[in-house]
PDB file of C-alpha atoms in Angstrom:
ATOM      1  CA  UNK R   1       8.721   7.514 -23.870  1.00 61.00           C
ATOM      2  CA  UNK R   2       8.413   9.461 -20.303  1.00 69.00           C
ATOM      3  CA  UNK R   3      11.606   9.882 -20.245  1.00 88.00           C
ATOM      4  CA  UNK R   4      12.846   6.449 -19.062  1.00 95.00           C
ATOM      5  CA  UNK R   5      16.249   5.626 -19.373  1.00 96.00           C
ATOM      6  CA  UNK R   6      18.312   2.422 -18.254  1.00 98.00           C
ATOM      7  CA  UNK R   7      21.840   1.547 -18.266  1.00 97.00           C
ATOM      8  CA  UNK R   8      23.753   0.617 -19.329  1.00 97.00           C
ATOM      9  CA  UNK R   9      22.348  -0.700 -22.513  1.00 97.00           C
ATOM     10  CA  UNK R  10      24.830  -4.187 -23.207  1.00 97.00           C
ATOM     11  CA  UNK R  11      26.505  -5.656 -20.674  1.00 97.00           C
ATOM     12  CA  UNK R  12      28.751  -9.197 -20.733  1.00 98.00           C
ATOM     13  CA  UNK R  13      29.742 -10.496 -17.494  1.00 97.00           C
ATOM     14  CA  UNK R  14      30.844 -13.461 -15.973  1.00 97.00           C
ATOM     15  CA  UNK R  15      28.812 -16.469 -13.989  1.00 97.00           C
ATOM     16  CA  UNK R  16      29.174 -15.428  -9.957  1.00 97.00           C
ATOM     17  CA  UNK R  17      29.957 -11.805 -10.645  1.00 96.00           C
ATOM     18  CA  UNK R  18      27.566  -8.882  -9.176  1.00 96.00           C
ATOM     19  CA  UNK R  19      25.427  -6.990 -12.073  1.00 97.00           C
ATOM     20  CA  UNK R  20      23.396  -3.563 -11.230  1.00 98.00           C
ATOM     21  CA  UNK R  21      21.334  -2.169 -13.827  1.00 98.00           C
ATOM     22  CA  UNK R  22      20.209   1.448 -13.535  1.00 98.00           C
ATOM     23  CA  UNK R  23      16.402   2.691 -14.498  1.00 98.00           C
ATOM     24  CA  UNK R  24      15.936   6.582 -14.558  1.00 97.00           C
ATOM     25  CA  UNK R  25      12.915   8.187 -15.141  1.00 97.00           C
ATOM     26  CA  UNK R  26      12.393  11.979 -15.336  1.00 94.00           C
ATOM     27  CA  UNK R  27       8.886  12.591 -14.854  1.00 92.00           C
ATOM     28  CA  UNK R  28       8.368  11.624 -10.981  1.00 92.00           C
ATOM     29  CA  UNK R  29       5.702   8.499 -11.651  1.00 94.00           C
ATOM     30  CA  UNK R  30       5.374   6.640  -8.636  1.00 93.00           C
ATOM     31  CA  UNK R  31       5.097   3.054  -9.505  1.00 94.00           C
ATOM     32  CA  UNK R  32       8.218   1.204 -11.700  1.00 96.00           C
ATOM     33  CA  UNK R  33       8.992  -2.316 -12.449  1.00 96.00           C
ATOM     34  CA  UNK R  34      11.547  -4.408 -13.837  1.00 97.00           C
ATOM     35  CA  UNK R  35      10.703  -7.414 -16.582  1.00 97.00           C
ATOM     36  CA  UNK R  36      12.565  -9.829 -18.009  1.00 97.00           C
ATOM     37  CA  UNK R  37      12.212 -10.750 -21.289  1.00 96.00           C
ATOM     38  CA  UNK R  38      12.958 -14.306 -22.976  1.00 94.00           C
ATOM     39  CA  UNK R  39      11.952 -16.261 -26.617  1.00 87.00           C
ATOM     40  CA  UNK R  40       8.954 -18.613 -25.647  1.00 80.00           C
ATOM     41  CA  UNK R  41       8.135 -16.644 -22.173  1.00 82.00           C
ATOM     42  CA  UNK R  42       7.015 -13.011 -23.341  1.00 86.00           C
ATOM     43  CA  UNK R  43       7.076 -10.266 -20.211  1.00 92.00           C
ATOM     44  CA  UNK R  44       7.666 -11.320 -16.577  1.00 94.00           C
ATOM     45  CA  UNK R  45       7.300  -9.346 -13.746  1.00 94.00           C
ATOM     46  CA  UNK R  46      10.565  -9.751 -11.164  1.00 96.00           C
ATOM     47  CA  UNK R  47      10.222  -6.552  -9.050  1.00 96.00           C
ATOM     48  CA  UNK R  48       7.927  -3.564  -8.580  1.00 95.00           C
ATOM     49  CA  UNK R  49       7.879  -0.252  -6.895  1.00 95.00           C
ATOM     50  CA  UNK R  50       5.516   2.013  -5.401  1.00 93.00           C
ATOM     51  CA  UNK R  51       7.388   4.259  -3.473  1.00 93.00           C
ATOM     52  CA  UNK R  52      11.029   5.099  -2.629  1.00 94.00           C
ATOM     53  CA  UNK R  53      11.793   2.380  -0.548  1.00 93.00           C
ATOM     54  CA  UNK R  54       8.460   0.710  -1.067  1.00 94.00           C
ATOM     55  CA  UNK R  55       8.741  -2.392  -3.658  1.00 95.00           C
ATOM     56  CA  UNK R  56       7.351  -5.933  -3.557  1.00 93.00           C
ATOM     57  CA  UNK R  57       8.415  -9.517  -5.446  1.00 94.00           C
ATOM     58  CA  UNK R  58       6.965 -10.516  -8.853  1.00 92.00           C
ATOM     59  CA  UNK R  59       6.525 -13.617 -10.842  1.00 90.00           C
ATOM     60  CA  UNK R  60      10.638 -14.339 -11.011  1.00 95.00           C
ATOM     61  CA  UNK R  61      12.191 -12.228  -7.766  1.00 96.00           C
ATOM     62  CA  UNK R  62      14.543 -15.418  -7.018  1.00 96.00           C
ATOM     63  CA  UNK R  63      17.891 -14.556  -7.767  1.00 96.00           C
ATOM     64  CA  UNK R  64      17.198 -10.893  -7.904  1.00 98.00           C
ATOM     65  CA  UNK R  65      16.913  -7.667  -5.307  1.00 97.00           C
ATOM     66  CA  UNK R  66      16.063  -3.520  -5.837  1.00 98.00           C
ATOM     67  CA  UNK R  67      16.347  -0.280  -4.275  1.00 97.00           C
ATOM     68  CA  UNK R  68      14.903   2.409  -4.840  1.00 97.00           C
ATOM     69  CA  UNK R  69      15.994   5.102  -2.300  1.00 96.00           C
ATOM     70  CA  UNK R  70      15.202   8.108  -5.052  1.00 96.00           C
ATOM     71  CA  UNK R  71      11.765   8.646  -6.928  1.00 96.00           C
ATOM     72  CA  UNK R  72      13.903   8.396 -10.371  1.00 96.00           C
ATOM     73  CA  UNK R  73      15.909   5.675 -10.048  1.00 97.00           C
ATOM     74  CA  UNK R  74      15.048   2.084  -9.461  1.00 98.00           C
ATOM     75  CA  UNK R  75      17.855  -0.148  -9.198  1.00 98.00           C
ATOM     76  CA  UNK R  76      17.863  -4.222 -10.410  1.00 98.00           C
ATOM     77  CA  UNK R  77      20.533  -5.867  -8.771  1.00 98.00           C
ATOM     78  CA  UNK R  78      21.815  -9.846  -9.560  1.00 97.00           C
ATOM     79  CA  UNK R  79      23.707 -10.518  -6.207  1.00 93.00           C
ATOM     80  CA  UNK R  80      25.480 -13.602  -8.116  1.00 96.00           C
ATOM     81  CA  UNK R  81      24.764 -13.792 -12.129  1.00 97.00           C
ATOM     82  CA  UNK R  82      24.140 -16.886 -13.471  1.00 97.00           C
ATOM     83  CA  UNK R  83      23.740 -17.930 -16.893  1.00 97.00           C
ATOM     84  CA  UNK R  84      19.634 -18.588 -16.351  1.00 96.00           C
ATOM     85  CA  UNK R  85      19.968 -14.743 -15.758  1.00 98.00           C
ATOM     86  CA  UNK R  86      20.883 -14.187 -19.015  1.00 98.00           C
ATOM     87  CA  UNK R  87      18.034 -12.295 -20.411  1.00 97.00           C
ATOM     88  CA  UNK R  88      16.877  -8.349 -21.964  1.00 97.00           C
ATOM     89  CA  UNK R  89      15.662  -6.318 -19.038  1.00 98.00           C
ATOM     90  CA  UNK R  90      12.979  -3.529 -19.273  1.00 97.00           C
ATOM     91  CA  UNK R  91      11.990  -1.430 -16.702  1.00 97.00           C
ATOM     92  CA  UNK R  92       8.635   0.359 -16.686  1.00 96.00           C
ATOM     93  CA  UNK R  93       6.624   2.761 -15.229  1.00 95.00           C
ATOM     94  CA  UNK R  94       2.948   3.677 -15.181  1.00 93.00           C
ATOM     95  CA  UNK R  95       2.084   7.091 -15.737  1.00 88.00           C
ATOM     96  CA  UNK R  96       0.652   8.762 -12.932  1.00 84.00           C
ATOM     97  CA  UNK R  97      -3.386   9.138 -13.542  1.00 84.00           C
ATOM     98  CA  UNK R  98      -3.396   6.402 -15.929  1.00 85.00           C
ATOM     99  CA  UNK R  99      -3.760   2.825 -16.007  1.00 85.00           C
ATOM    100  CA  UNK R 100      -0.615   2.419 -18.905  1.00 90.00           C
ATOM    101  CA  UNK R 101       2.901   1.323 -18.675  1.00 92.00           C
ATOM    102  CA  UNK R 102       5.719   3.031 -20.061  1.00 94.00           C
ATOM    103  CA  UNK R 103       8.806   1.093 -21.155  1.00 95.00           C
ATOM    104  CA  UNK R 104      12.535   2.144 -20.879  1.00 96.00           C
ATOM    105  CA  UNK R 105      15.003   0.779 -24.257  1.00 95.00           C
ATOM    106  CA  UNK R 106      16.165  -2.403 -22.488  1.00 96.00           C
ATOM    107  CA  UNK R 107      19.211  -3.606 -20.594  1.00 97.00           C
ATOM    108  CA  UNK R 108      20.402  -6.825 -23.119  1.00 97.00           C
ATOM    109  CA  UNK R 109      22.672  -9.068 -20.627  1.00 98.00           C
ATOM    110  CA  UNK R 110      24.954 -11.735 -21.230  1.00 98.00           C
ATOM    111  CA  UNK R 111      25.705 -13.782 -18.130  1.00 97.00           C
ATOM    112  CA  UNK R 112      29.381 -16.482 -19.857  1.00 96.00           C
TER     113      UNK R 112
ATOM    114  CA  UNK L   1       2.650 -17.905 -14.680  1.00 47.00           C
ATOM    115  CA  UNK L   2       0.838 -16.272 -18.027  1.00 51.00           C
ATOM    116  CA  UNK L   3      -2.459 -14.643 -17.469  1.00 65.00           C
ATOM    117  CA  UNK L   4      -2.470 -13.614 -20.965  1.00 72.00           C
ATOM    118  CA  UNK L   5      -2.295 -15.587 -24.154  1.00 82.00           C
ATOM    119  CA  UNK L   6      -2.207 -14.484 -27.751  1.00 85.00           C
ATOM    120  CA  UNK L   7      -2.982 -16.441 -30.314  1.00 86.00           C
ATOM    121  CA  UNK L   8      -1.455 -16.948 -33.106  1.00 92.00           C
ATOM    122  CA  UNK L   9       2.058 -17.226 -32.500  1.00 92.00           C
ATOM    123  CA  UNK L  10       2.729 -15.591 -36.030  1.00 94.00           C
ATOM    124  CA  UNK L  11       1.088 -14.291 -38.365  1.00 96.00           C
ATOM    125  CA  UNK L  12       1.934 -13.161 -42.141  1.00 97.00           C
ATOM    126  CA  UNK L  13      -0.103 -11.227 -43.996  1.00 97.00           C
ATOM    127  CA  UNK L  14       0.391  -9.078 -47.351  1.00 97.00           C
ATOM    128  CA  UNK L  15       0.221  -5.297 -47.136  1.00 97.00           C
ATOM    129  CA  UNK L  16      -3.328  -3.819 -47.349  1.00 97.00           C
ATOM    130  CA  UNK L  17      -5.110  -7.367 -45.933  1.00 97.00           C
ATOM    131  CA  UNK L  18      -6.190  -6.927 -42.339  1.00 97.00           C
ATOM    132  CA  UNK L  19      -4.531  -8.824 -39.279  1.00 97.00           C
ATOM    133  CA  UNK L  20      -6.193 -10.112 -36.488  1.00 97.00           C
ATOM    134  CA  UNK L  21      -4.933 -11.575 -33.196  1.00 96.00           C
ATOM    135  CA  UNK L  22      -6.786 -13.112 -29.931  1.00 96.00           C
ATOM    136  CA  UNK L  23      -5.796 -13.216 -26.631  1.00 95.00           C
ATOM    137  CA  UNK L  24      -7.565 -15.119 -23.670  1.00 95.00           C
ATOM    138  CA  UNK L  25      -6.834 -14.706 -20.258  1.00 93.00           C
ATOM    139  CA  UNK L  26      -8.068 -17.057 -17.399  1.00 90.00           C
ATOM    140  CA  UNK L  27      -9.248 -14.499 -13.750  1.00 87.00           C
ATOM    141  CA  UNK L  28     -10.965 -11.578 -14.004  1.00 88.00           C
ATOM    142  CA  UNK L  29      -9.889  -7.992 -14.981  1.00 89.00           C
ATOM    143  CA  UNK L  30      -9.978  -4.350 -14.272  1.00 89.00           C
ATOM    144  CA  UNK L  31      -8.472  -3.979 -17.920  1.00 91.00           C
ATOM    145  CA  UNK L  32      -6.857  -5.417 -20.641  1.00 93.00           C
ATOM    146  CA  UNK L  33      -4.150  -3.688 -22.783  1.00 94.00           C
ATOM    147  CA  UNK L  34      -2.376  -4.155 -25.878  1.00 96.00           C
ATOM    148  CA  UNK L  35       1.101  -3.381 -26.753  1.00 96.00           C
ATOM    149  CA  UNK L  36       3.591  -2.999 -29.661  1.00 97.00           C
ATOM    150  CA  UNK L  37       7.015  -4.523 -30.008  1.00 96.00           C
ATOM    151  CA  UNK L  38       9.243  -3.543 -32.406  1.00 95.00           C
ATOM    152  CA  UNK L  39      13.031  -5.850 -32.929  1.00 90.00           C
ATOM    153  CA  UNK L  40      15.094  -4.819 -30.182  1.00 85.00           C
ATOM    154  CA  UNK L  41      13.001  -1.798 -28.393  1.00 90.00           C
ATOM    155  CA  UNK L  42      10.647  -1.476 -25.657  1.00 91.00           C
ATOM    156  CA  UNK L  43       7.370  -2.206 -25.840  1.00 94.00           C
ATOM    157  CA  UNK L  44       4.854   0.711 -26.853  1.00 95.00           C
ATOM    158  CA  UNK L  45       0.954   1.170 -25.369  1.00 95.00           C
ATOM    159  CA  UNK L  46      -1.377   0.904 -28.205  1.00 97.00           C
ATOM    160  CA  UNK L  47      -4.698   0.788 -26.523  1.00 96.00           C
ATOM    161  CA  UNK L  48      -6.644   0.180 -23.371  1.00 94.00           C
ATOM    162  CA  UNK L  49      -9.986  -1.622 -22.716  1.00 95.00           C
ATOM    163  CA  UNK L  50     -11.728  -1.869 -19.701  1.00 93.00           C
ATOM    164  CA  UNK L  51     -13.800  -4.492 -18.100  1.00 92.00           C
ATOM    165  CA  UNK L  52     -17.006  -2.730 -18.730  1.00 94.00           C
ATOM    166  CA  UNK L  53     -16.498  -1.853 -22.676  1.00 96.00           C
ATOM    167  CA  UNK L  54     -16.864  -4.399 -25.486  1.00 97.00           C
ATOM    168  CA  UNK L  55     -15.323  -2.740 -27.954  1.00 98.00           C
ATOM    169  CA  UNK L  56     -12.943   0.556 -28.464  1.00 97.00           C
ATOM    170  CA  UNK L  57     -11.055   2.072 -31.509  1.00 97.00           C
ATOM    171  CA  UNK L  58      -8.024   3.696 -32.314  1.00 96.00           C
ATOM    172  CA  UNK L  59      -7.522   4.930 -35.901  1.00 97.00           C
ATOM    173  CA  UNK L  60      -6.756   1.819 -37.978  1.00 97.00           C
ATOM    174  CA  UNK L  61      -7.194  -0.018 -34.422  1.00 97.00           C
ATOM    175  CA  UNK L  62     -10.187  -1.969 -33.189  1.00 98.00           C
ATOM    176  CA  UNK L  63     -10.047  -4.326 -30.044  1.00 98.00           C
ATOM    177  CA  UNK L  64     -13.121  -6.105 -28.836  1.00 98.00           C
ATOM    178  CA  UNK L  65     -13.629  -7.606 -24.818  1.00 97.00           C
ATOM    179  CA  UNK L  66     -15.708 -10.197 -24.067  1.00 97.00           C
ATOM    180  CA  UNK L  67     -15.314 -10.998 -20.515  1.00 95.00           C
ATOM    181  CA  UNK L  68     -17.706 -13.783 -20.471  1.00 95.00           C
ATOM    182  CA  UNK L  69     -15.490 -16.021 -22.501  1.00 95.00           C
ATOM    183  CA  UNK L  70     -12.363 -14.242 -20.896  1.00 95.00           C
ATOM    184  CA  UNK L  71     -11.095 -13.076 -24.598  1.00 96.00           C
ATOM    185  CA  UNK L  72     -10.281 -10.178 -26.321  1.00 97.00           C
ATOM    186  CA  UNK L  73      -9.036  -9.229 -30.182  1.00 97.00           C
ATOM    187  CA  UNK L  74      -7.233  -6.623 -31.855  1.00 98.00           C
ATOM    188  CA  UNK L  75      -7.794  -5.847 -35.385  1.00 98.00           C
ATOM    189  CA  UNK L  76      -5.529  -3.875 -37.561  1.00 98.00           C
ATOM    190  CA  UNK L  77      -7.073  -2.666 -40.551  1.00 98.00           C
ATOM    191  CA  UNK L  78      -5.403  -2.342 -43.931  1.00 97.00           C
ATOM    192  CA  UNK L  79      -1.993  -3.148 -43.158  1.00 97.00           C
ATOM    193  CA  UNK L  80       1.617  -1.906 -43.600  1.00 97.00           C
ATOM    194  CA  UNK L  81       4.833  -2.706 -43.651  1.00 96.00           C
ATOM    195  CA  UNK L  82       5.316  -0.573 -41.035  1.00 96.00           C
ATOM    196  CA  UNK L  83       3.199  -2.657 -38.672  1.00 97.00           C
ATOM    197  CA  UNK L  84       5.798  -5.649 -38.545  1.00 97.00           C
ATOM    198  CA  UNK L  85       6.238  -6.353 -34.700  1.00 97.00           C
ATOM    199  CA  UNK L  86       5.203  -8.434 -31.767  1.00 96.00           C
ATOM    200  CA  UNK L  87       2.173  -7.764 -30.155  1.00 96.00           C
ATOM    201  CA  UNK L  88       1.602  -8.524 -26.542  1.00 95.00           C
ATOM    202  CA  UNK L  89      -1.908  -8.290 -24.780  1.00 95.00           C
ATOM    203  CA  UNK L  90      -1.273  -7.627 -20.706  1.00 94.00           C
ATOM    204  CA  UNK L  91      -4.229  -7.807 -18.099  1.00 92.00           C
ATOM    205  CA  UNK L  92      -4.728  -6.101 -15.130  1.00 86.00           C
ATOM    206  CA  UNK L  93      -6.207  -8.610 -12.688  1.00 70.00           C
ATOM    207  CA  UNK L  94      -9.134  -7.225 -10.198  1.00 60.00           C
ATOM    208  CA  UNK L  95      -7.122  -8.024  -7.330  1.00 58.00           C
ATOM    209  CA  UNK L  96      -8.236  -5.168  -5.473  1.00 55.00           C
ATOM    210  CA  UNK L  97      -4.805  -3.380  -4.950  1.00 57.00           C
ATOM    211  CA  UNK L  98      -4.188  -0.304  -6.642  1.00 60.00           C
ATOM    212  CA  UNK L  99      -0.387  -1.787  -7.672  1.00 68.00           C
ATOM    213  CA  UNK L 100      -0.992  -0.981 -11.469  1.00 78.00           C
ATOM    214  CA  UNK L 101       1.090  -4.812 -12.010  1.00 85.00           C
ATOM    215  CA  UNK L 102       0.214  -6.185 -15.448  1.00 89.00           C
ATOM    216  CA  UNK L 103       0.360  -9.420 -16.759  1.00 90.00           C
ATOM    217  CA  UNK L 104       1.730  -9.825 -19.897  1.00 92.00           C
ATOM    218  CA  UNK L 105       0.836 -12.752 -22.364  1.00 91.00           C
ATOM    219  CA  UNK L 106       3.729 -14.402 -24.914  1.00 91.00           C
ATOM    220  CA  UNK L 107       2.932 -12.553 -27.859  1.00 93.00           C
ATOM    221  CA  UNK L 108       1.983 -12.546 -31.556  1.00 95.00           C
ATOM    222  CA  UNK L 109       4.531 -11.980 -34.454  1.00 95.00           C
ATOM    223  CA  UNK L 110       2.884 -10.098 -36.867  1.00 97.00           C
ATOM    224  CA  UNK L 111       4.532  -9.617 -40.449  1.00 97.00           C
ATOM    225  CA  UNK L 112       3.286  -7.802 -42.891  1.00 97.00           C
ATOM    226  CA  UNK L 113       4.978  -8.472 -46.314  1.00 96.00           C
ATOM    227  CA  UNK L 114       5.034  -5.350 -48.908  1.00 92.00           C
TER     228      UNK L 114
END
């Protein structure tokens, strides 16, 4: 699994509120992304990183902003949830020296 | 928007009966991958192809490229249970970056009845 990790795991919150969910990895791969995945859409691409504080927009970035100021940790951040955001979240990374993706457990979020 | 797209949608099959699922993609590719889904995890690499192979295996796994017609399959050979899940095919366009982004395609549901 390379050691990926997000949290939390569930989260319910509220239309308007902030939301940051947490991806740690443990094996110092360079490149990690955040998806978003909904019934009828499969795997879309919002963010990606390629370096601490090196990341660049993907398919669905509206609505949605990261940091990553640590090689482990990239951060997905909904300024303003809305109930469109309402979604499971995986963050990946690709394993240094390979051409593969690794995916964390998923983030399952609830935006009432 | 997709670059990927499996078809079918779903599949059942009865254990032991072998499964196959398509996926087409429309630019071209450095590679194309295939992944496992199981209910409610992550998705799990199963195997890569790249543009310049037609055809790779891995154990009870066979996927075939054929870049002319922008297609690829994956065949699972004698089925089980076991392989219930959604399987997703996810291209890596030749964009000429080095960004490692894939696209991922919608999916198959593949069940395999015992």
């Amino acid at each position: 699994d390379a050691g990926i990790t997000q949290s939390p795991r569930h989260k319910v919150t509220e239309t308007g509120t902030p939301v940051t969910l947490r991806c740690h990895q443990t094996e110092n791969h360079r490149y990690m992304y955040w998806y978003r995945q909904d019934p009828g859409h499969g795997l879309r691409l919002i963010h990606y990183s390629y370096g601490v504080k090196d990341t660049d927009k993907g398919e669905v970035s509206d609505g949605y902003s990261v940091s990553r100021s640590k090689t482990e940790d990239f951060l997905l951040t909904l300024e303003s949830a809305t109930s469109s955001q309402t979604s499971v979240y995986f963050c990946a990374i690709t394993r240094t020296g390979t051409d593969t993706q690794y995916f964390g457990p998923g983030t399952r979020l609830t935006v009432l | 928007s997709q670059q990927g797209e499996e078809d079918p949608q779903a599949l059942s099959i009865q254990e032991g009966e072998n499964a196959t699922m398509n996926c087409s993609y429309k630019t071209s590719i450095n590679n194309l991958q295939w992944y496992r889904q199981n209910s409610g995890r992550g998705l799990v690499h199963l195997i890569l192809i790249r543009s310049n192979e037609r055809e790779k295996h891995s154990g009870r796994l066979r996927v075939t490229l054929d870049t002319s017609k922008k297609s690829s399959s994956l065949l699972i050979t004698a089925s089980r249970a076991a392989d219930t899940a959604s399987y997703f095919c996810a291209t890596d366009a030749n964009s000429g970056g080095s960004n490692y982004k894939l696209t991922f395609g919608k999916g198959t549901l593949l069940t395999v009845n015992p």
